[in-house]
């Protein structure tokens, strides 16, 4: 199925200011906070400490009569959460007129009713209640009780087919979601659960990321913790391997948008393009910038529209000043340009067009000052796509309100209203939108794509609200291809790492295991799941004693092993396969398409520099994994590796160091041109990885180091010795054996020797 994804960045021009001479700067001060003026000095933005908001509003504008609120006294006040306006079939406590940050509401139901949702809800720093709407359910209707979200009032108590319920907010609150919901034959309520918000209430990047969680389990939990068996396709845009997709990105370059914000929006767009392009899909892009008029930066019909790199280049080259002095805000022109592209696409791809899934992500403050109402053009798009009850799934409009002073009602009107989904969000700024982009695509059908991960939002580990269990989950999502291996023998225990190669196989180092190791002693942990091992396969030529005649006490040639699991891995956001070279899946990851691609092409592409940026994963504080950046040395820099290794006193009797460091090994470490972290004992068997455009390709297996600069499994804090080097078995050199051992799930390229 083709998909159409439209991403719209919009800000809106304020009223045209008068002469600044009419606006006295002495009248814009705020008690307890600070303010800033825009470049023209005609718009004031107020800021307050965390947990507070500027009253009576976030901005002032200079108009012909002076400041818009020049007689008001601006002051920072404490953020509060809305109080319950009504609660059906139960009680809540405490009952107060005002609920401050940290206050907790407790709910209980009368006899004969079952409590659904959250028993306890806490007032959060962003003015929202934690948890889910508490509902006292008697299961007496065709549809379940839709509940009364905190701050709303509900009219209607009959829940039969076609019965409706009506919601309202108290004066001064804005409604997000549906004011009217109808019970359907399939026992769903139409529309979206409403919420009543103060103007200062924002969604955090973490909340947005959670709502767009990449896993099926988190998806269901985020929408309804008691819901089972719901069709995931009704929740989010789904990414499937090989699915075509059209992505429209629309950027606002009107006067109200600063150059800095415009450039941040461009960077956010680039982040989004890179994220989408990291999947095994080939989207077609179109970029539109607008102010008084729309300017196509990349057209859907342009040759480069299918090449993400070239689209990014053109977007990066586009300048804020391209619109000249035409700096009005004509949002409708952007929708019109989009509509025209859809019309042209329908003419060229008539058979496939109506199979297209359309998703609009609109970033706006909800205002416009010329061109007319954008809703008119959006209705034309809906009509053209034949969006109705039978085709609701073919259009989703997600609206992200950015910054202070948004028109919340306009945001809500534009957004889709669908059961168990939220389509309207409000974020503090463009930067927060960028942080949330990584989790906006449902990867349920993309779990078997190799080398994917989920980025961790900045500073999450410094957040006191993030508990240890959540931190561990986030780390597992960042490094989902890492396997932790524990060998528990009667007289000892050893730990190693490995990587998820397929649902049945873990790739690791042979030296982690004794020659006659029994598989019952081996346990593999991926994410939170512990798995037994059915078979241990070591390379047949691995023999630690094979080179004693060359004064090598212990050789690591062919230091590779595969663990066949006793139970298949269930792929999820915390358990995914790594990419290895010379497979069809890694060709997708490297964006090398076509039947002519060979293993040599992969090798030449990945190893085209003398020093190649790479990484490995180590455990540091609190047993949490973290990335260690190193460089793979090739050519002359690899010769320097050999010379440094010759200095190790344990190797002084080896006539030719190349007998110890054979061509099977990749070299990292050292102090030139910068100090690189060494590997430690617990890192053995883990992957040496090259990252390419947010895909992770394993090129080596951590084998041995020339210097032990560790205390157990931890790196020492003293300076790293200059001759410290680490060596990793090259995946390229081991591919023939891997192909012979792992015969399912992986499709290998011809001629595995590069």
XYZ file of C-alpha atoms in Angstrom:
754
model
C 0.000 0.000 0.000
C 1.323 3.434 -0.865
C 1.309 5.980 1.901
C 1.222 9.737 1.756
C 2.818 11.652 4.587
C 2.567 15.426 4.814
C 4.592 17.376 7.327
C 3.676 21.021 7.782
C 5.699 23.573 9.752
C 3.732 26.768 10.298
C 4.049 29.882 12.374
C 1.787 32.846 11.888
C 2.289 36.587 11.559
C 1.021 38.745 14.375
C -1.051 41.866 13.860
C 0.806 44.555 11.955
C 2.426 46.804 14.588
C 2.300 50.569 14.708
C 5.167 52.885 15.496
C 7.166 51.752 18.522
C 6.963 55.341 19.768
C 3.448 54.518 21.054
C 4.740 51.618 23.161
C 6.420 52.472 26.453
C 8.979 49.840 27.462
C 8.392 50.690 31.126
C 4.984 49.009 30.877
C 6.148 45.537 29.902
C 7.839 44.357 33.102
C 6.777 41.124 34.821
C 6.999 40.259 38.507
C 8.873 37.027 39.217
C 9.902 36.373 35.626
C 11.689 37.784 32.611
C 10.834 39.030 29.144
C 12.433 39.337 25.718
C 11.758 41.569 22.718
C 11.790 40.407 19.133
C 14.225 41.917 16.627
C 11.799 44.701 15.660
C 11.000 45.518 19.286
C 7.239 45.203 18.771
C 6.499 41.820 20.388
C 7.254 40.946 24.021
C 7.480 37.312 25.154
C 7.299 36.531 28.870
C 9.013 33.646 30.667
C 8.580 32.253 34.174
C 10.420 29.639 36.267
C 9.430 25.984 35.911
C 6.025 25.315 37.454
C 4.805 28.872 36.845
C 3.176 30.774 33.990
C 2.942 34.466 32.988
C -0.404 36.054 33.865
C -2.459 37.404 32.131
C -0.733 35.985 29.047
C 2.538 34.997 27.376
C 2.939 37.874 24.898
C 2.199 41.545 24.251
C 2.169 43.279 20.881
C 2.763 46.912 20.010
C -0.285 48.257 18.129
C -1.431 51.748 17.146
C -2.809 52.490 20.629
C 0.182 50.979 22.472
C 0.748 47.585 24.073
C -2.176 45.157 23.778
C -2.352 44.736 27.571
C -0.606 47.909 28.684
C -2.817 48.394 31.748
C -2.345 44.844 33.024
C 0.140 43.913 35.737
C 2.113 40.898 34.548
C 3.116 38.398 37.212
C 4.287 34.774 37.363
C 1.673 32.511 38.954
C 1.742 28.869 39.992
C 0.602 26.360 37.380
C -2.536 24.494 38.405
C -4.385 21.482 37.058
C -8.109 21.601 36.189
C -10.471 20.468 38.938
C -13.116 17.783 38.301
C -16.397 19.330 37.164
C -18.293 16.044 37.604
C -17.610 12.365 38.283
C -20.216 9.666 37.618
C -21.062 6.656 39.796
C -18.335 7.205 42.350
C -16.352 9.581 44.531
C -13.049 11.406 44.346
C -10.892 12.896 47.077
C -9.810 15.507 48.022
C -12.393 17.982 46.803
C -10.694 21.363 46.412
C -11.164 24.518 44.401
C -7.498 24.576 43.434
C -5.093 21.724 42.620
C -1.407 22.559 42.625
C 1.566 20.669 41.221
C 2.084 17.474 43.213
C -1.514 17.194 44.442
C -2.989 13.704 44.090
C -6.605 12.816 43.274
C -7.960 9.417 44.355
C -10.998 7.802 42.717
C -13.308 5.013 43.859
C -16.579 3.614 42.510
C -19.873 2.852 44.193
C -20.906 -0.741 44.761
C -21.784 -2.504 41.502
C -19.410 -0.441 39.389
C -15.905 -1.373 38.225
C -13.141 1.232 38.123
C -11.408 1.575 34.753
C -8.435 3.868 34.261
C -6.211 5.345 36.968
C -7.083 5.139 40.672
C -4.589 7.888 41.547
C -3.735 10.894 39.386
C -1.054 13.492 40.121
C -1.006 17.136 39.037
C 2.108 17.518 36.864
C 4.408 20.459 36.248
C 2.909 21.053 32.775
C -0.630 21.482 34.130
C -1.858 18.004 33.149
C -3.029 15.133 35.319
C -1.004 11.937 35.132
C -2.605 8.636 34.163
C -5.886 7.883 32.393
C -9.467 9.023 32.899
C -11.086 7.190 35.833
C -14.415 5.623 34.778
C -16.948 3.737 36.920
C -18.324 1.097 34.535
C -21.364 -1.163 34.955
C -21.108 -2.704 31.449
C -24.785 -1.945 30.881
C -24.519 -0.242 27.495
C -23.726 -1.360 23.972
C -20.650 0.881 24.134
C -18.520 1.239 27.265
C -18.977 4.326 29.421
C -16.888 7.026 27.642
C -16.147 8.725 30.963
C -15.887 12.337 32.051
C -12.303 13.596 31.658
C -11.189 15.926 34.459
C -12.378 19.463 33.774
C -15.193 18.485 31.390
C -18.929 18.109 31.872
C -20.906 15.430 30.022
C -24.519 15.345 28.874
C -25.979 11.964 27.918
C -26.145 8.706 29.895
C -27.479 6.276 27.248
C -24.810 4.219 25.525
C -26.748 2.328 22.876
C -26.037 2.333 19.126
C -26.291 5.889 17.677
C -26.675 7.423 21.145
C -24.581 10.561 21.579
C -22.796 12.221 24.469
C -21.892 15.915 24.596
C -18.934 17.526 26.370
C -18.200 21.094 27.449
C -15.332 22.934 29.137
C -15.638 25.651 31.736
C -15.117 29.238 30.609
C -11.452 30.036 30.085
C -10.501 26.478 29.120
C -9.896 25.230 25.572
C -11.139 21.834 24.424
C -8.855 19.366 22.688
C -10.675 16.354 21.231
C -14.345 15.807 20.412
C -17.247 17.735 21.903
C -19.710 15.157 20.507
C -19.210 11.370 20.407
C -21.541 8.699 19.031
C -21.795 5.000 19.927
C -21.198 2.778 16.879
C -22.227 -0.800 16.096
C -18.664 -2.048 16.643
C -18.821 -0.751 20.248
C -16.525 2.211 19.702
C -17.242 5.853 20.359
C -16.590 8.111 17.402
C -14.161 10.943 17.815
C -11.461 11.432 20.433
C -11.692 11.686 24.216
C -11.834 15.417 25.020
C -9.628 17.310 27.439
C -9.999 20.817 28.840
C -6.786 22.813 29.029
C -5.542 26.153 30.200
C -3.554 28.117 27.622
C -0.320 27.350 29.487
C -0.717 23.550 29.331
C 1.851 21.835 27.089
C 2.648 18.262 26.089
C 6.243 17.339 26.864
C 8.459 15.695 24.216
C 8.468 12.587 26.408
C 4.653 12.469 26.392
C 4.516 12.857 22.626
C 7.192 10.180 22.219
C 5.231 7.813 24.449
C 2.033 8.421 22.502
C 3.818 7.425 19.319
C 5.633 4.490 20.867
C 7.329 2.149 18.431
C 6.014 -1.072 19.957
C 2.628 -2.714 19.821
C 2.554 -3.255 23.594
C 3.377 0.357 24.415
C 0.924 1.489 21.766
C -1.945 -0.379 23.419
C -0.913 0.670 26.926
C -0.682 4.332 25.937
C -4.217 4.319 24.510
C -5.995 2.015 26.972
C -4.220 -0.236 29.477
C -7.264 -2.526 29.647
C -7.777 -2.890 25.900
C -6.860 -6.227 24.349
C -6.662 -7.365 20.762
C -7.151 -3.984 19.142
C -6.138 -3.626 15.519
C -2.861 -1.714 15.492
C -3.567 -0.405 11.992
C -6.160 1.957 13.481
C -3.594 3.648 15.692
C -0.750 5.142 13.716
C 0.989 5.373 10.408
C 2.520 1.944 9.827
C 5.866 1.444 8.151
C 6.247 -1.725 6.111
C 9.329 -2.933 4.322
C 9.304 -1.719 0.734
C 6.168 0.422 1.082
C 6.247 3.522 -1.158
C 5.435 6.800 0.558
C 5.004 10.430 -0.416
C 6.166 12.957 2.161
C 5.197 16.617 1.889
C 7.047 19.032 4.179
C 5.720 22.581 4.324
C 7.736 25.333 6.015
C 6.516 28.751 7.141
C 8.870 31.621 6.222
C 6.536 34.487 7.140
C 7.607 37.581 9.062
C 6.697 36.212 12.478
C 9.213 33.395 12.075
C 12.761 34.321 13.024
C 15.687 33.071 10.970
C 16.707 30.937 13.963
C 13.275 29.292 14.231
C 13.099 28.750 10.474
C 16.497 27.046 10.515
C 15.447 24.933 13.505
C 12.344 23.887 11.574
C 14.586 22.898 8.661
C 16.772 20.843 10.993
C 13.672 19.193 12.436
C 12.535 18.360 8.911
C 15.930 16.869 8.110
C 15.791 14.782 11.286
C 12.379 13.527 10.249
C 13.540 12.699 6.703
C 16.544 10.803 8.054
C 14.340 8.875 10.473
C 11.828 7.865 7.798
C 14.588 7.033 5.339
C 16.266 4.736 7.857
C 13.460 2.254 7.228
C 13.466 -0.059 4.250
C 11.119 2.189 2.311
C 11.612 4.556 -0.603
C 9.579 7.684 0.078
C 8.999 10.404 -2.478
C 9.457 13.863 -0.976
C 8.086 17.315 -1.714
C 9.168 20.457 0.144
C 7.060 23.630 0.151
C 7.969 26.930 1.804
C 5.395 29.678 2.125
C 4.799 33.192 3.358
C 2.429 35.360 1.300
C 2.801 32.725 -1.428
C 3.945 29.115 -1.590
C 7.331 28.213 -3.133
C 8.019 24.550 -4.009
C 11.567 23.676 -2.932
C 11.323 20.068 -4.123
C 8.426 18.977 -6.304
C 6.909 15.535 -6.147
C 7.778 15.044 -9.815
C 11.460 16.035 -9.469
C 13.960 13.241 -10.071
C 15.673 13.881 -6.743
C 12.405 13.592 -4.816
C 13.097 9.880 -4.274
C 16.634 10.437 -2.981
C 16.595 11.536 0.637
C 20.171 12.825 0.545
C 19.446 15.156 -2.359
C 16.176 16.304 -0.800
C 18.055 17.143 2.394
C 20.670 19.038 0.377
C 18.019 21.131 -1.406
C 16.210 21.826 1.847
C 19.469 22.780 3.528
C 20.308 25.159 0.664
C 16.920 26.907 0.756
C 17.181 30.278 2.478
C 14.782 32.108 4.752
C 15.019 35.218 2.568
C 13.795 33.506 -0.613
C 10.336 35.092 -0.194
C 11.770 38.614 -0.241
C 9.481 41.178 1.371
C 6.332 39.061 0.870
C 6.094 38.088 4.531
C 2.371 37.559 5.112
C 1.007 34.251 6.380
C -1.047 32.473 3.733
C -1.492 29.005 5.204
C -4.183 28.198 2.687
C -1.691 28.613 -0.182
C 0.391 25.791 1.305
C -2.637 23.484 1.384
C -3.517 24.582 -2.155
C -0.040 23.654 -3.385
C -0.432 20.296 -1.685
C -3.831 19.783 -3.279
C -2.427 20.548 -6.724
C 0.303 17.953 -6.233
C -2.332 15.381 -5.257
C -4.328 16.162 -8.397
C -1.243 15.641 -10.561
C -0.399 12.420 -8.748
C -3.919 11.091 -9.293
C -3.616 11.763 -13.031
C -0.297 9.916 -13.272
C -0.981 7.068 -10.844
C -4.728 6.557 -11.123
C -4.738 2.839 -10.299
C -2.651 3.215 -7.153
C -3.749 6.631 -5.964
C -6.831 5.606 -3.980
C -4.757 3.022 -2.104
C -2.590 5.815 -0.746
C -2.658 6.365 3.001
C -2.506 10.093 3.745
C -1.067 11.502 6.942
C -0.703 15.215 7.613
C 1.490 16.476 10.429
C 0.680 20.141 10.896
C 2.871 22.353 13.089
C 1.171 25.688 13.672
C -0.045 28.279 16.131
C -3.453 28.099 14.478
C -3.454 31.663 13.067
C -3.345 33.089 9.531
C -3.631 36.640 8.166
C -4.258 36.293 4.424
C -5.534 33.891 1.786
C -8.603 32.733 3.675
C -9.381 29.859 6.001
C -7.063 26.834 5.483
C -9.923 24.551 6.570
C -11.591 25.243 3.217
C -8.616 23.812 1.332
C -8.356 20.901 3.761
C -12.000 20.039 3.076
C -11.208 20.011 -0.660
C -8.407 17.534 0.032
C -10.780 15.317 2.038
C -13.356 15.433 -0.742
C -10.748 14.626 -3.386
C -9.532 11.641 -1.357
C -13.153 10.547 -0.737
C -12.625 10.551 3.010
C -15.749 9.233 4.701
C -16.703 6.547 7.189
C -15.453 3.758 4.917
C -12.195 5.585 4.126
C -11.408 7.283 7.429
C -8.147 5.390 7.690
C -6.834 7.018 4.501
C -6.380 10.440 6.084
C -4.931 11.395 9.450
C -4.291 15.007 10.391
C -2.005 15.433 13.392
C -1.761 19.021 14.613
C 1.119 20.207 16.765
C 0.623 23.635 18.305
C 3.985 25.303 18.858
C 4.914 28.061 21.254
C 2.941 30.546 23.321
C -0.163 32.292 22.060
C -1.546 29.442 19.967
C -5.165 29.444 18.827
C -6.097 26.154 20.488
C -9.578 25.987 18.997
C -8.140 26.285 15.487
C -5.648 23.534 16.258
C -8.423 21.251 17.413
C -10.682 21.954 14.425
C -7.989 20.928 11.928
C -7.002 17.694 13.696
C -8.552 14.275 13.053
C -10.875 12.807 15.684
C -10.582 9.016 15.947
C -11.268 6.460 18.695
C -8.394 5.728 21.103
C -6.138 8.189 19.309
C -4.863 11.667 20.030
C -4.255 13.947 17.059
C -3.818 17.336 18.750
C -0.671 18.156 20.694
C 0.743 21.360 22.085
C 4.497 21.799 22.449
C 6.506 24.608 23.988
C 8.738 25.188 20.939
C 10.162 23.775 17.714
C 13.081 22.191 19.591
C 10.663 20.003 21.541
C 9.083 18.871 18.305
C 12.482 17.768 17.033
C 13.024 15.694 20.175
C 9.723 13.895 19.684
C 10.146 13.026 15.988
C 12.032 9.785 16.559
C 8.961 8.008 17.942
C 6.331 9.219 15.499
C 6.241 6.122 13.331
C 4.810 2.763 14.315
C 7.596 0.295 13.591
C 5.561 -2.820 14.406
C 5.929 -4.084 10.848
C 9.547 -2.895 10.703
C 10.903 -4.893 13.627
C 12.724 -7.358 11.383
C 14.560 -4.552 9.588
C 18.142 -4.816 10.719
C 20.190 -2.178 12.497
C 17.388 0.066 13.748
C 17.159 1.648 17.167
C 15.279 4.298 19.095
C 17.118 7.428 20.153
C 17.007 8.492 23.788
C 15.709 11.995 24.423
C 18.429 14.312 25.749
C 18.901 14.574 29.511
C 16.453 11.772 30.280
C 18.892 10.273 32.774
C 19.115 13.554 34.686
C 15.344 13.723 35.023
C 14.350 12.863 38.584
C 10.975 11.658 37.295
C 12.613 8.884 35.239
C 12.842 5.784 37.431
C 15.537 3.115 37.078
C 13.249 0.649 35.301
C 12.320 3.275 32.710
C 15.979 4.181 32.208
C 16.836 0.529 31.581
C 14.030 0.242 29.025
C 15.243 3.354 27.210
C 18.795 1.996 27.102
C 17.550 -1.333 25.731
C 15.652 0.570 23.041
C 18.786 2.518 22.138
C 20.856 -0.685 21.829
C 18.202 -3.304 20.958
C 20.597 -5.598 19.053
C 22.837 -6.223 22.082
C 22.627 -9.613 23.804
C 24.036 -10.186 27.285
C 25.508 -13.655 27.728
C 26.061 -15.261 31.128
C 27.919 -18.569 31.536
C 27.277 -19.944 35.024
C 29.523 -22.943 35.639
C 29.640 -24.958 38.889
C 32.846 -23.195 39.919
C 32.742 -19.844 38.111
C 30.691 -17.292 36.211
C 31.628 -15.345 33.092
C 29.858 -12.602 31.164
C 30.166 -11.685 27.513
C 28.155 -9.787 24.981
C 26.775 -10.737 21.611
C 24.497 -9.383 18.923
C 21.110 -10.494 17.635
C 21.698 -11.906 14.159
C 18.282 -13.518 13.613
C 15.377 -14.656 15.770
C 17.273 -17.907 16.386
C 20.943 -16.921 16.475
C 23.250 -14.756 18.609
C 26.651 -13.781 17.190
C 29.514 -13.661 19.708
C 33.159 -14.620 20.385
C 34.347 -18.223 20.676
C 36.796 -17.489 23.501
C 33.891 -16.781 25.875
C 33.265 -20.534 26.161
C 35.217 -23.553 27.360
C 36.048 -26.211 24.797
C 33.499 -28.645 26.241
C 30.961 -26.015 27.384
C 27.515 -27.391 28.158
C 24.703 -25.239 26.786
C 22.718 -25.637 30.009
C 25.204 -23.258 31.635
C 24.618 -20.521 29.022
C 21.872 -17.922 29.308
C 21.143 -15.121 26.840
C 19.289 -11.947 27.788
C 17.838 -9.664 25.114
C 15.899 -6.671 26.383
C 14.115 -8.033 29.443
C 13.766 -11.589 28.104
C 16.059 -14.448 29.175
C 16.484 -17.230 26.634
C 17.983 -20.733 26.831
C 20.617 -21.946 24.365
C 20.054 -25.075 22.290
C 23.383 -25.293 20.437
C 26.816 -23.669 20.584
C 28.662 -23.442 17.260
C 32.323 -22.374 17.271
C 34.337 -21.860 14.124
C 36.026 -25.231 13.477
C 39.440 -23.566 13.117
C 39.315 -21.776 16.464
C 42.164 -23.208 18.559
C 43.840 -21.121 21.260
C 46.933 -23.393 21.170
C 47.404 -23.453 17.391
C 50.450 -21.127 17.298
C 52.530 -22.136 20.272
C 55.317 -23.032 17.843
C 55.479 -19.291 17.045
C 55.737 -18.316 20.719
C 52.097 -17.268 20.774
C 50.698 -18.520 24.069
C 47.088 -17.955 23.032
C 45.866 -17.099 19.542
C 42.475 -15.563 18.767
C 42.222 -16.437 15.071
C 38.660 -17.479 14.097
C 37.330 -16.125 17.413
C 33.683 -16.375 16.423
C 30.738 -18.375 17.739
C 27.012 -18.636 17.137
C 24.463 -19.487 19.806
C 21.316 -21.181 18.544
C 18.518 -20.299 20.928
C 16.079 -22.724 22.466
C 13.263 -20.214 21.937
C 12.838 -17.664 19.152
C 13.264 -13.981 19.940
C 10.072 -11.935 19.727
C 11.234 -8.748 18.014
C 10.245 -5.526 19.738
C 11.666 -2.066 20.356
C 14.090 -3.641 22.872
C 15.070 -6.655 20.736
C 15.996 -6.191 17.068
C 18.535 -7.743 14.683
C 21.840 -6.077 13.843
C 22.899 -5.682 10.208
C 25.917 -7.619 8.953
C 27.588 -6.941 5.592
C 26.863 -8.850 2.409
C 23.172 -9.504 3.058
C 20.150 -8.136 1.232
C 18.913 -6.441 4.409
C 22.213 -4.589 4.858
C 22.031 -3.495 1.209
C 18.752 -1.778 2.095
C 20.392 -0.203 5.139
C 23.318 1.063 3.041
C 20.886 2.186 0.310
C 22.659 0.025 -2.236
C 19.883 -1.320 -4.423
C 19.929 -3.682 -7.389
C 20.819 -7.257 -8.280
C 24.359 -6.251 -9.272
C 25.424 -5.321 -5.703
C 28.222 -7.579 -4.414
C 29.992 -8.217 -1.128
C 32.969 -6.282 -2.464
C 30.706 -3.258 -2.958
C 29.798 -3.396 0.741
C 33.442 -3.716 1.762
C 34.564 -0.853 -0.475
C 31.745 1.362 0.783
C 32.281 0.717 4.492
C 36.090 0.779 4.415
C 36.839 3.641 2.065
C 38.791 5.723 4.622
C 42.008 5.042 6.514
C 40.316 5.841 9.820
C 36.684 4.787 9.990
C 34.341 6.052 12.686
C 32.878 3.134 14.595
C 31.527 2.247 18.026
C 31.070 -0.496 20.564
C 28.710 -0.824 23.519
C 29.971 -1.033 27.092
C 28.387 -1.125 30.528
C 29.357 1.645 32.902
C 27.539 3.222 35.819
C 24.510 1.388 37.265
C 24.987 -1.427 34.738
C 23.565 0.808 32.008
C 24.986 0.394 28.521
C 26.567 3.318 26.732
C 28.184 3.938 23.367
C 31.983 4.162 23.062
C 33.290 5.877 19.930
C 36.450 4.506 18.306
C 38.056 4.418 14.847
C 38.969 1.400 12.743
C 42.503 1.703 11.401
C 43.234 0.632 7.823
C 46.146 1.174 5.453
C 49.062 3.027 7.052
C 47.177 3.560 10.306
C 46.803 -0.219 10.664
C 50.578 -0.556 10.310
C 50.841 1.800 13.283
C 48.581 -0.635 15.175
C 51.032 -3.445 14.489
C 54.014 -1.373 15.620
C 52.225 -0.414 18.838
C 51.326 -4.040 19.563
C 54.959 -5.070 19.152
C 55.711 -2.981 22.256
C 53.612 -5.234 24.502
C 56.029 -7.190 26.686
C 53.978 -10.403 26.431
C 54.648 -10.391 22.678
C 58.400 -9.706 22.807
C 59.279 -13.275 21.741
C 56.987 -13.260 18.687
C 59.158 -12.955 15.579
C 56.425 -11.495 13.367
C 53.568 -9.653 15.080
C 51.413 -10.388 12.024
C 51.201 -13.973 13.260
C 49.333 -12.604 16.268
C 47.456 -9.837 14.456
C 46.375 -11.581 11.272
C 44.301 -10.047 8.494
C 41.215 -11.448 10.236
C 41.401 -8.619 12.774
C 40.198 -5.030 12.710
C 42.160 -2.632 14.923
C 40.850 0.214 17.124
C 42.210 2.175 20.078
C 45.264 4.263 20.833
C 45.784 7.933 21.611
C 46.436 9.469 18.178
C 44.805 11.664 16.927
C 42.660 11.397 20.080
C 42.348 9.030 23.023
C 39.993 6.130 22.340
C 38.300 4.112 25.102
C 39.607 0.546 25.475
C 37.434 -2.550 25.629
C 37.154 -4.513 28.875
C 36.520 -8.123 29.790
C 32.721 -7.953 29.820
C 32.696 -6.398 26.332
C 34.062 -9.572 24.672
C 31.847 -10.933 21.920
C 30.026 -7.645 21.463
C 29.702 -5.962 18.075
C 32.037 -3.405 16.525
C 29.622 -1.224 14.587
C 29.629 1.345 11.799
C 26.633 3.695 11.853
C 25.321 4.819 8.488
C 22.348 7.179 8.379
C 20.820 5.846 11.597
C 21.355 2.200 10.622
C 23.872 0.066 12.514
C 26.079 -2.405 10.621
C 28.260 -4.833 12.558
C 31.685 -5.234 10.964
C 33.565 -6.893 13.819
C 33.367 -8.967 17.011
C 35.286 -7.736 20.066
C 38.046 -10.309 20.604
C 41.119 -9.162 22.548
C 43.168 -6.159 23.637
C 46.897 -5.583 23.843
C 46.661 -3.746 27.191
C 44.368 -4.392 30.139
C 43.381 -0.857 31.116
C 40.394 -2.036 33.122
C 39.442 -2.842 36.671
C 37.311 -5.905 36.143
C 34.716 -4.854 33.581
C 35.211 -1.093 34.098
C 37.630 1.246 32.357
C 40.284 2.853 34.560
C 40.280 6.625 34.912
C 44.065 6.889 34.547
C 45.540 7.872 31.139
C 45.298 5.228 28.424
C 48.754 3.899 27.384
C 49.852 4.992 23.902
C 50.339 1.401 22.722
C 46.865 0.274 23.834
C 44.983 -1.372 20.962
C 41.883 -3.556 20.614
C 41.299 -6.219 17.987
C 38.045 -7.436 16.530
C 37.336 -10.410 14.289
C 36.260 -9.072 10.889
C 32.760 -10.143 9.894
C 33.803 -10.024 6.244
C 36.428 -12.733 6.823
C 33.939 -14.988 8.640
C 30.980 -14.680 6.245
C 31.406 -18.065 4.497
C 31.154 -19.835 7.874
C 28.201 -17.686 8.985
C 26.361 -18.478 5.748
C 26.933 -22.201 6.254
C 25.667 -22.069 9.858
C 22.763 -19.610 9.613
C 20.693 -20.792 6.675
C 17.359 -19.103 7.418
C 16.139 -15.464 7.631
C 19.289 -13.979 6.049
C 19.625 -13.608 2.277
C 23.303 -13.423 1.377
C 24.858 -11.634 -1.561
C 26.825 -13.683 -4.094
C 30.615 -14.022 -3.757
C 30.911 -13.558 0.006
C 34.662 -13.036 -0.110
C 35.135 -9.280 -0.730
